CSV table of C-alpha atoms in Angstrom, one decimal:
chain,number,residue,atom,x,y,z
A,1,UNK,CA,19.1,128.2,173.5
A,2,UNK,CA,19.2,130.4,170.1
A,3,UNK,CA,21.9,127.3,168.8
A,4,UNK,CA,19.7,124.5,169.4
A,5,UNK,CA,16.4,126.1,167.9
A,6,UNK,CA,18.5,126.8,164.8
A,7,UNK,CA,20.6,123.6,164.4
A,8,UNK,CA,17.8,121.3,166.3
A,9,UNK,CA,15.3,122.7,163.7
A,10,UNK,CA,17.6,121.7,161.2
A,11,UNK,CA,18.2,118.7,162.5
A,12,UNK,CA,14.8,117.7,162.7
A,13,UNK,CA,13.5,118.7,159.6
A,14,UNK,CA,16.0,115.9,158.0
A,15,UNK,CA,14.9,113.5,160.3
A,16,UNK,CA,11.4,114.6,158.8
A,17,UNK,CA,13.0,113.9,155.2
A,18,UNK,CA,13.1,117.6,153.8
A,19,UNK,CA,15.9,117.9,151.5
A,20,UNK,CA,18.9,119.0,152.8
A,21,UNK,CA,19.1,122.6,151.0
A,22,UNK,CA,15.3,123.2,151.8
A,23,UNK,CA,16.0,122.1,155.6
A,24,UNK,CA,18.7,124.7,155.6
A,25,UNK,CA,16.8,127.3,154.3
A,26,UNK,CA,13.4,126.6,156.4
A,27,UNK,CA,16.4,126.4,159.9
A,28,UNK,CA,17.3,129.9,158.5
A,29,UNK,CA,14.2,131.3,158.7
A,30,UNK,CA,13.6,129.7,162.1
A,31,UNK,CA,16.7,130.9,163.5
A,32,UNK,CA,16.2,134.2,162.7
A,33,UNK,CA,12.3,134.5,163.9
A,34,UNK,CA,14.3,133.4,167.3
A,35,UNK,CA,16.7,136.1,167.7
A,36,UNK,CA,14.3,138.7,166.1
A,37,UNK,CA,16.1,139.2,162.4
A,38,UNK,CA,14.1,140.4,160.0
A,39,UNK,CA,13.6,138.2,156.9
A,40,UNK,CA,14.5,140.3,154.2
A,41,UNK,CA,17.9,140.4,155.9
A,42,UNK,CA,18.3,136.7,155.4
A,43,UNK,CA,16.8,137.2,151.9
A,44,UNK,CA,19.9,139.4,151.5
A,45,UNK,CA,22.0,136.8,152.5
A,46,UNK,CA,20.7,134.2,150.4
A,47,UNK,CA,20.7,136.5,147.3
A,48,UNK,CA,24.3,137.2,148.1
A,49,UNK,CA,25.7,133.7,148.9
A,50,UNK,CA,25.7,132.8,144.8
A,51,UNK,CA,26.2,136.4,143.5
A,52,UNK,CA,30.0,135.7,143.4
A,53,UNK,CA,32.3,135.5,140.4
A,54,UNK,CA,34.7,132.4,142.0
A,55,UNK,CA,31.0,130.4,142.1
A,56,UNK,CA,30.7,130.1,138.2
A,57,UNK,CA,34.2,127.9,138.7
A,58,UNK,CA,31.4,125.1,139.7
A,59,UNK,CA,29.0,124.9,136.7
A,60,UNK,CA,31.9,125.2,134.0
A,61,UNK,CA,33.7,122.1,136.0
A,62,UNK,CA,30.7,119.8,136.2
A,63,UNK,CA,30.1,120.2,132.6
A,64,UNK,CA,33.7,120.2,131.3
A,65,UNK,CA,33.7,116.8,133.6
A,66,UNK,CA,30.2,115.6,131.9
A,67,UNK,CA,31.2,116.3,128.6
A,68,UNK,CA,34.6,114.5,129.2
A,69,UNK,CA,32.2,111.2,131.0
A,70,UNK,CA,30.4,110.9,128.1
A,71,UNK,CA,32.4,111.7,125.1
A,72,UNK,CA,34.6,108.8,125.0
A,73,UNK,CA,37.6,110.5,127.3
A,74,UNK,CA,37.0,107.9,130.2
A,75,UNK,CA,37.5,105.2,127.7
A,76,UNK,CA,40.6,106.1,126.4
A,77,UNK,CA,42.3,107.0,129.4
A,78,UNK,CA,41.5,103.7,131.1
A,79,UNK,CA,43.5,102.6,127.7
A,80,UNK,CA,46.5,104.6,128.5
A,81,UNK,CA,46.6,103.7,132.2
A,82,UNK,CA,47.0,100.1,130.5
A,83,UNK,CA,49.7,100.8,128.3
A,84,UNK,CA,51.1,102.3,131.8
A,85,UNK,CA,50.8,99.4,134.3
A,86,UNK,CA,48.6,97.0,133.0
A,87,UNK,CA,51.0,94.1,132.4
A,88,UNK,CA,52.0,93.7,136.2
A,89,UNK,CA,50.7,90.9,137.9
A,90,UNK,CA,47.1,92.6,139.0
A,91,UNK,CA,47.5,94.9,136.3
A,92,UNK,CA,43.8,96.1,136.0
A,93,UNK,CA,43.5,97.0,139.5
A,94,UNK,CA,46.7,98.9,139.1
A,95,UNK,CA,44.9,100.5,135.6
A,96,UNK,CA,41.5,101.5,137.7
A,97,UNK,CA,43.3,103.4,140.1
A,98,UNK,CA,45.7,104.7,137.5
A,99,UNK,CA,42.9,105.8,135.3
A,100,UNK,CA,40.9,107.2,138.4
A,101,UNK,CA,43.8,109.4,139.1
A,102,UNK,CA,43.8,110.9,135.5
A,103,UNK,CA,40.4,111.1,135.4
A,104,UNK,CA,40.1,112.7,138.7
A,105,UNK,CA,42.2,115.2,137.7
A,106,UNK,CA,40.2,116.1,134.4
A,107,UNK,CA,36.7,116.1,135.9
A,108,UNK,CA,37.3,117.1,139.6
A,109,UNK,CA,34.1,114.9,140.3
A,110,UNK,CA,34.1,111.2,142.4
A,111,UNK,CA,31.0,110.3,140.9
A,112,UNK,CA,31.5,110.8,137.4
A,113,UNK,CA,34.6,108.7,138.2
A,114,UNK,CA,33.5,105.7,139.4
A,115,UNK,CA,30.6,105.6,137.3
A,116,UNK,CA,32.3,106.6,134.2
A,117,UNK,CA,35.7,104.3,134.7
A,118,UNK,CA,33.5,101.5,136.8
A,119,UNK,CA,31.5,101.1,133.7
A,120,UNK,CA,34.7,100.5,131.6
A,121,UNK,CA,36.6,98.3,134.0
A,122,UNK,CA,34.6,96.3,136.4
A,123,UNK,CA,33.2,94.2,133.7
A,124,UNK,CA,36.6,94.2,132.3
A,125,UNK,CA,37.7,92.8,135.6
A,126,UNK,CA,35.7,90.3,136.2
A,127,UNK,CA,36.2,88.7,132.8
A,128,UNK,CA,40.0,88.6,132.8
A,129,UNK,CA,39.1,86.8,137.1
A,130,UNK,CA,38.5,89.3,139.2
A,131,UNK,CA,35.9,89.1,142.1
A,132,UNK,CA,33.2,91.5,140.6
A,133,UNK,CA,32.8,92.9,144.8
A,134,UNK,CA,36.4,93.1,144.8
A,135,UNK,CA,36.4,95.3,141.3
A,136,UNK,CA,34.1,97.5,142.6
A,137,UNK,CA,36.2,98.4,145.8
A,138,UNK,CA,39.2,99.3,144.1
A,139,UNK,CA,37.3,101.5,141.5
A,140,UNK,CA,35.2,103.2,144.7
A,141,UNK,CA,38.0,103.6,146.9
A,142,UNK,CA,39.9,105.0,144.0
A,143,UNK,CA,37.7,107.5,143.1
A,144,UNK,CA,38.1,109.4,146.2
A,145,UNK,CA,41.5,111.3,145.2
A,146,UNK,CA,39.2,113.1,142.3
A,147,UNK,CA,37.8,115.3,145.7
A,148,UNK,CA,41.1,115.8,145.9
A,149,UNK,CA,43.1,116.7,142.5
A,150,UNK,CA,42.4,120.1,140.7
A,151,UNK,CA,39.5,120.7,139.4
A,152,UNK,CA,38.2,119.6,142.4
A,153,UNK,CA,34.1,121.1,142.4
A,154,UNK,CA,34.7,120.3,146.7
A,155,UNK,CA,37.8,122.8,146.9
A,156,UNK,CA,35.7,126.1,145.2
A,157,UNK,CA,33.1,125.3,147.8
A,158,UNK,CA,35.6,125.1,150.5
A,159,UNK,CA,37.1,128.4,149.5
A,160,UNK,CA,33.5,130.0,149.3
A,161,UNK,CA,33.3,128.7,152.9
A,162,UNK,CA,35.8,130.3,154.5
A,163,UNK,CA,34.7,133.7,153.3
A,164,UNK,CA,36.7,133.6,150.1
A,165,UNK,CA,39.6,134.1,152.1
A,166,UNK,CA,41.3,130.8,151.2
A,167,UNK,CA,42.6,130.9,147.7
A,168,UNK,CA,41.2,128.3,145.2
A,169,UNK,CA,44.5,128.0,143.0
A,170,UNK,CA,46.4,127.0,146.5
A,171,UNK,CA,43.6,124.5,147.1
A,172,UNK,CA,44.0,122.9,144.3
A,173,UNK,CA,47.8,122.9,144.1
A,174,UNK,CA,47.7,121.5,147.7
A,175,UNK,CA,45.2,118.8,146.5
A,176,UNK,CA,47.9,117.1,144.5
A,177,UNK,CA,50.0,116.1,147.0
A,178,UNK,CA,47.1,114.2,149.2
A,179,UNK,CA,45.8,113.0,146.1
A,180,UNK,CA,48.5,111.1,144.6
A,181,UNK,CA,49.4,109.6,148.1
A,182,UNK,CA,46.1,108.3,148.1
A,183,UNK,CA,46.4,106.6,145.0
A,184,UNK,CA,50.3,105.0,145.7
A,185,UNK,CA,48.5,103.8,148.7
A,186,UNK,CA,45.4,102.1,146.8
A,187,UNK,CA,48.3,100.5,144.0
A,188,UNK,CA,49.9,99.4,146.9
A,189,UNK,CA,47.3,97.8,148.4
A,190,UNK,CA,45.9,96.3,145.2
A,191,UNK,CA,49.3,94.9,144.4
A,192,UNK,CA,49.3,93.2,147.7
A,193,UNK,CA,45.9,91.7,146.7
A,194,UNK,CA,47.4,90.6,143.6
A,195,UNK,CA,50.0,88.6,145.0
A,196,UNK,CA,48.1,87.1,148.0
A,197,UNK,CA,45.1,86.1,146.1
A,198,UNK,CA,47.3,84.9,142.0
A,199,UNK,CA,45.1,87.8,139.9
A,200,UNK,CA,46.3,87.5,136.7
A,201,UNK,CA,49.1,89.7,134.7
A,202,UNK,CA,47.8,91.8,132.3
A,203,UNK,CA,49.2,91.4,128.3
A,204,UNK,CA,51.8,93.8,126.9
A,205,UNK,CA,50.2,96.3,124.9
A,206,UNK,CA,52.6,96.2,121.5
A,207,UNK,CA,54.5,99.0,120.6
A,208,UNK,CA,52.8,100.4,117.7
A,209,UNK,CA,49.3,100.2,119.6
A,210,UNK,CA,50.5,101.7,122.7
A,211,UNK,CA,51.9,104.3,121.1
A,212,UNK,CA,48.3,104.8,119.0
A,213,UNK,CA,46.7,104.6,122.6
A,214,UNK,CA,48.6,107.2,124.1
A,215,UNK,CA,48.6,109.7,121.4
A,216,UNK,CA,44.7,109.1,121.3
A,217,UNK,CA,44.7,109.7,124.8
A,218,UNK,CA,47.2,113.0,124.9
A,219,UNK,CA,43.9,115.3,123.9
A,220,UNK,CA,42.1,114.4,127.1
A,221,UNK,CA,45.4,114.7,129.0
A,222,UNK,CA,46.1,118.2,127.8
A,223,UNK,CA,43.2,119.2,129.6
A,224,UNK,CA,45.3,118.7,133.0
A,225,UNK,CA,48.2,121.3,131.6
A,226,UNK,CA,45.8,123.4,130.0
A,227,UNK,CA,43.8,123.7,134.0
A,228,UNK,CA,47.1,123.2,136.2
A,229,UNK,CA,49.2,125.5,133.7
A,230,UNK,CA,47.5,128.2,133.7
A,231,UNK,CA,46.8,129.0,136.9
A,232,UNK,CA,50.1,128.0,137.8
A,233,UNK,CA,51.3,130.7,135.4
A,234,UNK,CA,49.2,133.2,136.2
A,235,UNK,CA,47.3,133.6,132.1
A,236,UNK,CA,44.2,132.9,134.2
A,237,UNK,CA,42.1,132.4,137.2
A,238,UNK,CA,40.6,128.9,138.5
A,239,UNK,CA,37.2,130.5,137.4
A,240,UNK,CA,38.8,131.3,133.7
A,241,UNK,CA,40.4,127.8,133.5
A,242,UNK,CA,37.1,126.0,133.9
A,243,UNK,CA,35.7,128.2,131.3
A,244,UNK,CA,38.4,127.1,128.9
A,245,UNK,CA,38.1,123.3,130.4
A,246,UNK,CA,34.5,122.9,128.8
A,247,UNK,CA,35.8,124.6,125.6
A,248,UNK,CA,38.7,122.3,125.1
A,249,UNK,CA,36.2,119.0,126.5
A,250,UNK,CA,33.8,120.2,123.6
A,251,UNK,CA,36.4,120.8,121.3
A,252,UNK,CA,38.2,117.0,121.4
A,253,UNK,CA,35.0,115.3,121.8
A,254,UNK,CA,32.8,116.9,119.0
A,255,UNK,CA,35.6,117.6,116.9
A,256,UNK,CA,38.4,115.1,117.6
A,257,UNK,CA,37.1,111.6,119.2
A,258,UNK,CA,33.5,112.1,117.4
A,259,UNK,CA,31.9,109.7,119.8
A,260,UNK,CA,29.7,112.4,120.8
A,261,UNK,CA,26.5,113.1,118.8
A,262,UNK,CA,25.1,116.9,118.3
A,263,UNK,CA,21.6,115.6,119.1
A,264,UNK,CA,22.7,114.5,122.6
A,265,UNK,CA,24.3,117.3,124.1
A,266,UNK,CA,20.9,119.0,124.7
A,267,UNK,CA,20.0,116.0,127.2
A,268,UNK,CA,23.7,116.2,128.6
A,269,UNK,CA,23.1,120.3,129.2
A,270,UNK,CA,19.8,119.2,131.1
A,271,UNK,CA,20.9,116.8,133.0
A,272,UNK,CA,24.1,118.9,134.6
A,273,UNK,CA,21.8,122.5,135.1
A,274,UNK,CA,19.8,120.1,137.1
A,275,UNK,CA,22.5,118.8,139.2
A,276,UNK,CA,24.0,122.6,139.4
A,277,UNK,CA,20.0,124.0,140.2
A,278,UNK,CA,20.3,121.7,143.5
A,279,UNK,CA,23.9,122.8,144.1
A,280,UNK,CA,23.8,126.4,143.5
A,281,UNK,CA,20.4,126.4,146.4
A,282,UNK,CA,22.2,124.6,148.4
A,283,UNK,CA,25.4,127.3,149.0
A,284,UNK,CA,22.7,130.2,148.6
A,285,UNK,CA,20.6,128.3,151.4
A,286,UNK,CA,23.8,127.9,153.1
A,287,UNK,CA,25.1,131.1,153.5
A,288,UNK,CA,21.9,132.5,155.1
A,289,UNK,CA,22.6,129.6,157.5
A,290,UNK,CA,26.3,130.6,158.4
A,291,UNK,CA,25.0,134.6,158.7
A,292,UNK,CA,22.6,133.4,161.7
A,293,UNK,CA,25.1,131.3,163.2
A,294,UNK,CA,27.4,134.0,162.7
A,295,UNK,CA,25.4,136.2,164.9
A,296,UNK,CA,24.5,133.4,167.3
A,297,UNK,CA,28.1,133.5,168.1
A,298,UNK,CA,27.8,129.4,167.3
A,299,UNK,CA,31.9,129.5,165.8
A,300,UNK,CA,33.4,130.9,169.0
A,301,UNK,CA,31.5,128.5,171.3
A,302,UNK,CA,32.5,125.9,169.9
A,303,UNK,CA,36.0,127.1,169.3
A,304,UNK,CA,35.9,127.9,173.4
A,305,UNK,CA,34.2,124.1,173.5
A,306,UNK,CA,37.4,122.8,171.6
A,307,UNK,CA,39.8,124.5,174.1
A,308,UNK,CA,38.6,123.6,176.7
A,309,UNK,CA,38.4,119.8,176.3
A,310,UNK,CA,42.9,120.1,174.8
A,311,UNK,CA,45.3,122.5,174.5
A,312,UNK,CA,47.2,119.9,172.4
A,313,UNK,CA,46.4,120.5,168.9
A,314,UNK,CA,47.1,116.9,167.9
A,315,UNK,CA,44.3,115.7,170.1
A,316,UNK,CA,41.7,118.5,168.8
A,317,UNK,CA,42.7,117.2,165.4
A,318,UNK,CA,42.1,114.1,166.3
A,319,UNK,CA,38.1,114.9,167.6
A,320,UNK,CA,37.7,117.2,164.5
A,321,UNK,CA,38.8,114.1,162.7
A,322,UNK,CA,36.5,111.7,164.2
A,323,UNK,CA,33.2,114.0,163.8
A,324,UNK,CA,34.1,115.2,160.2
A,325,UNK,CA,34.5,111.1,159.8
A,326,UNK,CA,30.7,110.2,161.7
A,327,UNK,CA,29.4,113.1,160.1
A,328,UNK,CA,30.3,112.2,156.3
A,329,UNK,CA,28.9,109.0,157.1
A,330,UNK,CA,25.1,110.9,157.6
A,331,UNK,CA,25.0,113.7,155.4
A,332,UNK,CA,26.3,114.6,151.5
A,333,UNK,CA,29.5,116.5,151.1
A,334,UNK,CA,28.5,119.7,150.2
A,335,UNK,CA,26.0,120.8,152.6
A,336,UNK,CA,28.6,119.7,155.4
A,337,UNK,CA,31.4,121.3,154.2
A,338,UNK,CA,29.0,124.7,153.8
A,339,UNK,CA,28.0,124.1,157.5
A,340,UNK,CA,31.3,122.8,158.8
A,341,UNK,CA,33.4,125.1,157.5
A,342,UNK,CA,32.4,128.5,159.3
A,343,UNK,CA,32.3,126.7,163.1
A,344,UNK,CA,35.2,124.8,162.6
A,345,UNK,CA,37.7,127.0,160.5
A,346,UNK,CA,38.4,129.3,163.7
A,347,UNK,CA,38.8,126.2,165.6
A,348,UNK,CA,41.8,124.9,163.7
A,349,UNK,CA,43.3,128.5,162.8
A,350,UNK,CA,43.3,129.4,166.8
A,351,UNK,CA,45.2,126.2,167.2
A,352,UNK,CA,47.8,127.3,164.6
A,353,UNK,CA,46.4,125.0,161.6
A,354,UNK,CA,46.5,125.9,157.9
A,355,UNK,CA,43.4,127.1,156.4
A,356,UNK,CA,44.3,125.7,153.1
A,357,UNK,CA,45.7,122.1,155.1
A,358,UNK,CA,42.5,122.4,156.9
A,359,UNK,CA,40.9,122.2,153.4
A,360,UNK,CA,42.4,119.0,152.7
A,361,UNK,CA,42.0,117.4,156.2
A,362,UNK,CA,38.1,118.3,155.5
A,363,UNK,CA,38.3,116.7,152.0
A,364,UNK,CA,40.0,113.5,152.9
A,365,UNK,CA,37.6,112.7,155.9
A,366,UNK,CA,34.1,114.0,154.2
A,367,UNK,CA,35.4,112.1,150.9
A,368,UNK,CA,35.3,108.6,153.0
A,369,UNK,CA,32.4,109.5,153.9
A,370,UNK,CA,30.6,109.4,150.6
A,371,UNK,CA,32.3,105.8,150.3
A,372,UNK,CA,30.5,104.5,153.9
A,373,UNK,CA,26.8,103.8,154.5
A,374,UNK,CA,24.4,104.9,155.7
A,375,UNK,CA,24.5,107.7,153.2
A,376,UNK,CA,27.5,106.9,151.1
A,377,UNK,CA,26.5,108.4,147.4
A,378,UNK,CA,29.8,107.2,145.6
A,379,UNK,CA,29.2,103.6,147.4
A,380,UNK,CA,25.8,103.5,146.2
A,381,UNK,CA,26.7,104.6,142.7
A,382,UNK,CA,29.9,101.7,142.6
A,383,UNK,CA,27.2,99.0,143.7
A,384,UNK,CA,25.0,100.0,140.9
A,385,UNK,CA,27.8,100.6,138.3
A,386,UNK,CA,29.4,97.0,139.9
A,387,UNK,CA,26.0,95.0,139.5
A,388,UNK,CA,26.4,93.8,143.1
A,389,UNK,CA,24.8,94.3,147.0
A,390,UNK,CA,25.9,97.2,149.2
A,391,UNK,CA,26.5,94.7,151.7
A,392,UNK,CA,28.9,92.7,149.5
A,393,UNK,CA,31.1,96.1,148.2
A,394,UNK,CA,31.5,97.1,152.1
A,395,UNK,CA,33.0,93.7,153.1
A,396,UNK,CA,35.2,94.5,149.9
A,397,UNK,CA,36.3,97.9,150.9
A,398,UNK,CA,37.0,97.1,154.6
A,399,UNK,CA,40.8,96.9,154.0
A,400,UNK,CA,40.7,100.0,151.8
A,401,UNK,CA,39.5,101.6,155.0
A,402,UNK,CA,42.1,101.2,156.5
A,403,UNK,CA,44.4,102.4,153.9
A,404,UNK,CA,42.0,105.3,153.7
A,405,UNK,CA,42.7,106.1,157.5
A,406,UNK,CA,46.5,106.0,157.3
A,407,UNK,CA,46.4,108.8,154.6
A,408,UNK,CA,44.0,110.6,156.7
A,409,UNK,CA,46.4,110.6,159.4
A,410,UNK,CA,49.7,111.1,157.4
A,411,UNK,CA,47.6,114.3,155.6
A,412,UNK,CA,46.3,115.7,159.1
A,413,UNK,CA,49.9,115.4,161.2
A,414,UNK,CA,52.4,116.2,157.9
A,415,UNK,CA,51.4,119.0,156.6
A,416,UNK,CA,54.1,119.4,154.0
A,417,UNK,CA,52.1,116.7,152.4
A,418,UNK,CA,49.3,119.8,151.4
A,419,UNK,CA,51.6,122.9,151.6
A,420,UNK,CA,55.0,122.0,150.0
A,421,UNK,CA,53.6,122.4,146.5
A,422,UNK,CA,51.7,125.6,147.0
A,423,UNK,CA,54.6,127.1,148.7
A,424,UNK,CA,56.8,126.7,145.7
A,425,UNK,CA,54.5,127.1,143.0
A,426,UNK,CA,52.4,130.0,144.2
């Protein structure tokens, strides 16, 4: 009884519309009128869930990756994917992806992916013959590895979580693995498109301009070794290297590219404390949530649930999989991965899973998610960016599905995939 009033109160106050932080927060207070807690305790709790150093990892990221959007950065590395594997029959298709995946890796952020790189290439695409639904399915689909990659903004959350207890320097060294699977299976997918359907070959970039493109491009890429190189060396902590990622993004793009005007960045600053206001309510709302859960006893149900339905840890996976997949499909990524986390984390440890190849199992299914209706943002952003229906991008990304769903599974049952890299480099 004390489980449904909390999570069917929750439950119904988004069927009632209420935001999802706010429902969290109301369900909280709910939940602990039931069992008799007194409030200030959960004001406690709220206070508490953003008083933590690894949380200021977030806002530096989202900037770093809006000043990076904006300035130019996007732009220039589409060029460079170009000069990469553009001239391939189906060479732009190859280039979104390509671009994606350095992008991805700079701004940590889906979003600011597709709309930043869909901007550049979708029209780009459709005038060199592309099908304009067809563009906007590799550039969605692509976009997903950026949950993925370091600086992933998804991985700190995950790490806040599970109690901190999950290091965000393995997350994101296990991210890269996953991640650039994903995006050899989107090329190869897009090549096979290419071949079946005659898209055309993209021009060879000459020498002298291809090397101008990829000299122009090395500042933005710098801010990959500058993150990955020193955490991996130990000069500083994921929290530190976002710091220094929105001191290098303002350096290159005031300083170096000079796309940038002075007089916008007080809009830009606006705009991302206003995404990170919603954010940093949400975890605070969230962690009040988990502490009533907590002493509901909700996690060890439904780890005793779990058990009782397998012993096999394959076929557990398997139903973790499939909820974390119908689950993306209704909510944002955030809030679930706040909720999710704390019920399901003793689930997969008791089963002998990898908290930090947990991490990525939960990224991989909540990230296709937020590229499926009903409440797919990145879909909804890639229609908009694409100029065409939701209807028509969905019919588009049906094979990418699939592809999506073979990673998923190779990621969940090879866990190597996630854990080879951290257990050499950390």
């Amino acid at each position: 009884m004390d489980a449904l009033m909390l999570v069917g109160s929750f439950v119904l106050l988004i069927a009632l519309r209420v935001p999802v932080a706010y429902s969290l927060g109301l369900a909280t207070l709910i939940g602990a009128w039931w069992i008799e807690i007194p409030f200030h305790a959960v004001m406690i709790q709220i206070a508490g869930g953003v008083n933590k150093f690894s949380l200021l990892a977030i806002p530096f990221f989202v900037l770093a990756g809006a000043i990076m959007a904006e300035g130019g950065m996007a732009r220039r590395l589409v060029a460079f994917a170009g000069v990469l594997v553009g001239f391939v029959r189906g060479g732009l298709s190859l280039v979104n992806i390509t671009a994606s995946t350095f992008f991805g890796a700079i701004s940590g952020s889906s979003l600011a992916d597709t709309a930043s790189v869909g901007s550049v290439l979708i029209p780009e695409m459709e005038k060199k013959g592309y099908p304009r639904d067809f563009s906007t399915a590799v550039t969605v689909s692509g976009s997903v590895q950026a949950l993925l990659t370091p600086p992933s903004h998804n991985s700190v959350i995950y790490s806040l979580a599970a109690g901190g207890t999950v290091s965000i320097a393995a997350l994101f060294m296990a991210g890269i693995g996953p991640g650039l699977l994903l995006s050899a299976v989107m090329m190869g997918m897009c090549l096979l498109f290419a071949r079946r359907r005659n898209y055309p070959k993209g021009d060879v970039i000459p020498l002298k301009q291809a090397l101008k493109i990829c000299v122009d491009a090395l500042w933005g890429l710098m801010a990959m070794v500058i993150i990955l190189g020193g955490i991996i060396s130990g000069v500083f902590t994921a929290t530190e290297s976002a710091a220094i990622a929105v001191l290098w993004s303002f350096f290159v793009t005031m300083f170096i590219y000079r796309d940038y005007k002075w007089h916008q960045l007080p809009k830009l600053m606006h705009r991302t404390v206003r995404t990170l206001s919603i954010v940093m309510i949400l975890i605070a709302f969230a962690a009040s949530f988990g502490y009533i859960m907590t002493l509901m006893q909700i996690p060890s149900k439904i780890t005793t649930l779990f058990l009782t339905l397998s012993d096999n840890r394959y076929v557990i996976m398997m139903y973790i999989n499939g909820m974390l997949l119908i689950l993306g499909t209704l909510m944002d990524m955030a809030p679930l991965i706040l909720i999710l986390t704390p019920i399901l984390l003793p689930v997969v440890t008791s089963i002998g899973v990898d908290p930090v190849h947990f991490g990525m199992i939960m990224l991989v299914n909540l990230g296709i998610g937020l590229i499926t209706p009903p409440v797919g943002a990145v879909l909804f952003v890639g229609a908009a960016v694409g100029k065409v229906t939701i209807e028509q991008t969905v019919k588009a990304l049906l094979p990418f599905y699939v592809a999506l769903f073979m990673v998923l599974m190779a990621v969940t049952y090879i866990p190597a995939i996630s854990l080879w890299l951290p257990s050499v480099v950390l």
